[in-house]
PDB file of C-alpha atoms in Angstrom:
ATOM      1  CA  MET D 172       0.131  -0.116  -0.015  1.00  0.00           C
ATOM      2  CA  ARG D 173       1.163   3.462  -0.953  1.00  0.00           C
ATOM      3  CA  LEU D 174       2.774   5.417   2.089  1.00  0.00           C
ATOM      4  CA  ASP D 175       0.345   8.578   1.944  1.00  0.00           C
ATOM      5  CA  LYS D 176      -2.695   6.141   1.705  1.00  0.00           C
ATOM      6  CA  TRP D 177      -1.492   4.253   4.907  1.00  0.00           C
ATOM      7  CA  LEU D 178      -0.462   7.389   6.755  1.00  0.00           C
ATOM      8  CA  LYS D 179      -4.457   8.590   5.892  1.00  0.00           C
ATOM      9  CA  LEU D 180      -5.857   5.490   6.820  1.00  0.00           C
ATOM     10  CA  SER D 181      -3.964   5.126  10.220  1.00  0.00           C
ATOM     11  CA  ARG D 182      -5.026   8.270  10.954  1.00  0.00           C
ATOM     12  CA  LEU D 183      -1.565   9.585  11.715  1.00  0.00           C
ATOM     13  CA  ILE D 184      -2.142  12.639   9.059  1.00  0.00           C
ATOM     14  CA  LYS D 185      -5.901  14.022   8.680  1.00  0.00           C
ATOM     15  CA  ARG D 186      -5.741  14.250   4.665  1.00  0.00           C
ATOM     16  CA  ARG D 187      -4.225  12.389   2.222  1.00  0.00           C
ATOM     17  CA  THR D 188      -2.981  15.389   0.305  1.00  0.00           C
ATOM     18  CA  VAL D 189      -1.449  16.562   3.359  1.00  0.00           C
ATOM     19  CA  ALA D 190       0.403  13.140   3.400  1.00  0.00           C
ATOM     20  CA  ASN D 191       1.733  13.570  -0.065  1.00  0.00           C
ATOM     21  CA  GLU D 192       2.940  17.014   0.451  1.00  0.00           C
ATOM     22  CA  ALA D 193       4.751  15.992   3.606  1.00  0.00           C
ATOM     23  CA  CYS D 194       6.507  13.140   1.647  1.00  0.00           C
ATOM     24  CA  ASP D 195       7.366  15.639  -1.082  1.00  0.00           C
ATOM     25  CA  ALA D 196       8.930  18.132   1.672  1.00  0.00           C
ATOM     26  CA  GLY D 197      11.169  15.147   3.073  1.00  0.00           C
ATOM     27  CA  ARG D 198       9.596  15.182   6.277  1.00  0.00           C
ATOM     28  CA  ILE D 199       8.741  11.366   6.180  1.00  0.00           C
ATOM     29  CA  THR D 200      11.293   8.839   6.532  1.00  0.00           C
ATOM     30  CA  ALA D 201      11.040   4.919   6.400  1.00  0.00           C
ATOM     31  CA  ASN D 202      13.811   2.715   8.077  1.00  0.00           C
ATOM     32  CA  GLY D 203      16.133   5.739   8.072  1.00  0.00           C
ATOM     33  CA  ARG D 204      15.719   6.792   4.718  1.00  0.00           C
ATOM     34  CA  VAL D 205      13.564   9.697   3.083  1.00  0.00           C
ATOM     35  CA  VAL D 206      10.608   8.573   0.813  1.00  0.00           C
ATOM     36  CA  LYS D 207       8.349   9.470  -1.676  1.00  0.00           C
ATOM     37  CA  ALA D 208       4.637   9.213  -1.317  1.00  0.00           C
ATOM     38  CA  SER D 209       4.592   6.140  -3.563  1.00  0.00           C
ATOM     39  CA  TYR D 210       6.856   4.024  -1.068  1.00  0.00           C
ATOM     40  CA  ASP D 211       5.484   0.575  -0.394  1.00  0.00           C
ATOM     41  CA  VAL D 212       4.652   0.377   3.161  1.00  0.00           C
ATOM     42  CA  LYS D 213       5.437  -3.226   4.591  1.00  0.00           C
ATOM     43  CA  ALA D 214       4.797  -4.494   8.080  1.00  0.00           C
ATOM     44  CA  GLY D 215       7.971  -3.750  10.323  1.00  0.00           C
ATOM     45  CA  ASP D 216       8.678  -0.715   8.815  1.00  0.00           C
ATOM     46  CA  VAL D 217      10.028   1.980  11.095  1.00  0.00           C
ATOM     47  CA  LEU D 218       8.336   5.541  10.086  1.00  0.00           C
ATOM     48  CA  THR D 219       9.614   8.856  11.278  1.00  0.00           C
ATOM     49  CA  LEU D 220       7.369  11.746  11.075  1.00  0.00           C
ATOM     50  CA  THR D 221       8.900  15.427  11.494  1.00  0.00           C
ATOM     51  CA  PHE D 222       6.425  18.455  11.972  1.00  0.00           C
ATOM     52  CA  GLY D 223       7.965  21.521  13.154  1.00  0.00           C
ATOM     53  CA  GLU D 224       9.433  20.889  16.465  1.00  0.00           C
ATOM     54  CA  ARG D 225       7.396  17.379  16.903  1.00  0.00           C
ATOM     55  CA  THR D 226       8.898  14.059  15.817  1.00  0.00           C
ATOM     56  CA  THR D 227       6.765  11.284  15.679  1.00  0.00           C
ATOM     57  CA  LYS D 228       8.214   7.579  15.620  1.00  0.00           C
ATOM     58  CA  VAL D 229       6.012   4.336  14.522  1.00  0.00           C
ATOM     59  CA  LYS D 230       6.463   0.792  13.578  1.00  0.00           C
ATOM     60  CA  VAL D 231       3.940  -0.644  11.252  1.00  0.00           C
ATOM     61  CA  LEU D 232       2.214  -3.692  12.385  1.00  0.00           C
ATOM     62  CA  ASN D 233      -0.284  -4.081   9.953  1.00  0.00           C
ATOM     63  CA  VAL D 234      -1.371  -2.908   6.527  1.00  0.00           C
ATOM     64  CA  GLN D 235      -4.932  -3.116   5.700  1.00  0.00           C
ATOM     65  CA  GLU D 236      -7.166  -1.522   2.594  1.00  0.00           C
ATOM     66  CA  ILE D 237     -10.122  -0.752   4.982  1.00  0.00           C
ATOM     67  CA  VAL D 238      -9.851   0.323   8.408  1.00  0.00           C
ATOM     68  CA  GLY D 239     -12.598   1.332  10.680  1.00  0.00           C
ATOM     69  CA  LYS D 240     -11.945   4.500  12.883  1.00  0.00           C
ATOM     70  CA  ALA D 241     -11.760   2.385  16.303  1.00  0.00           C
ATOM     71  CA  ASP D 242      -9.058  -0.141  14.445  1.00  0.00           C
ATOM     72  CA  ALA D 243      -7.041   2.487  12.909  1.00  0.00           C
ATOM     73  CA  VAL D 244      -4.568   2.336  16.088  1.00  0.00           C
ATOM     74  CA  GLY D 245      -3.965  -1.266  15.288  1.00  0.00           C
ATOM     75  CA  LEU D 246      -2.333  -0.670  12.487  1.00  0.00           C
ATOM     76  CA  TYR D 247       1.038   0.706  14.358  1.00  0.00           C
ATOM     77  CA  GLU D 248       2.627   1.360  17.744  1.00  0.00           C
ATOM     78  CA  GLU D 249       4.889   4.196  18.876  1.00  0.00           C
ATOM     79  CA  VAL D 250       8.489   3.596  19.093  1.00  0.00           C
ATOM     80  CA  LYS D 251      10.614   5.419  21.631  1.00  0.00           C
TER      81      LYS D 251
END
C-alpha cells in the first residue's frame, strides 16, 4: 500500500493530500531514509514523521485496505 494512503488510514495524518505534501517535503522517513508518497509500506517498517518541533516514530504492525476509526490505532505502535 502507498505510504500516503497508509498514513491517512492510520489517522496519523488527516488528509491524503497533506500526507503527499509531507512526503514531497522530505518530512517522512522509512527505516532511516527519506521516501516518497509512492513508497510501498510493509509490516515491520519504522516510520519517522517530523512536523516542526514534533517528531513521531512509529512501527507499522499491519497494512489493511479498509480500516474503521476504532481499528486505526492497531495499524501501528509508537517507538520510543
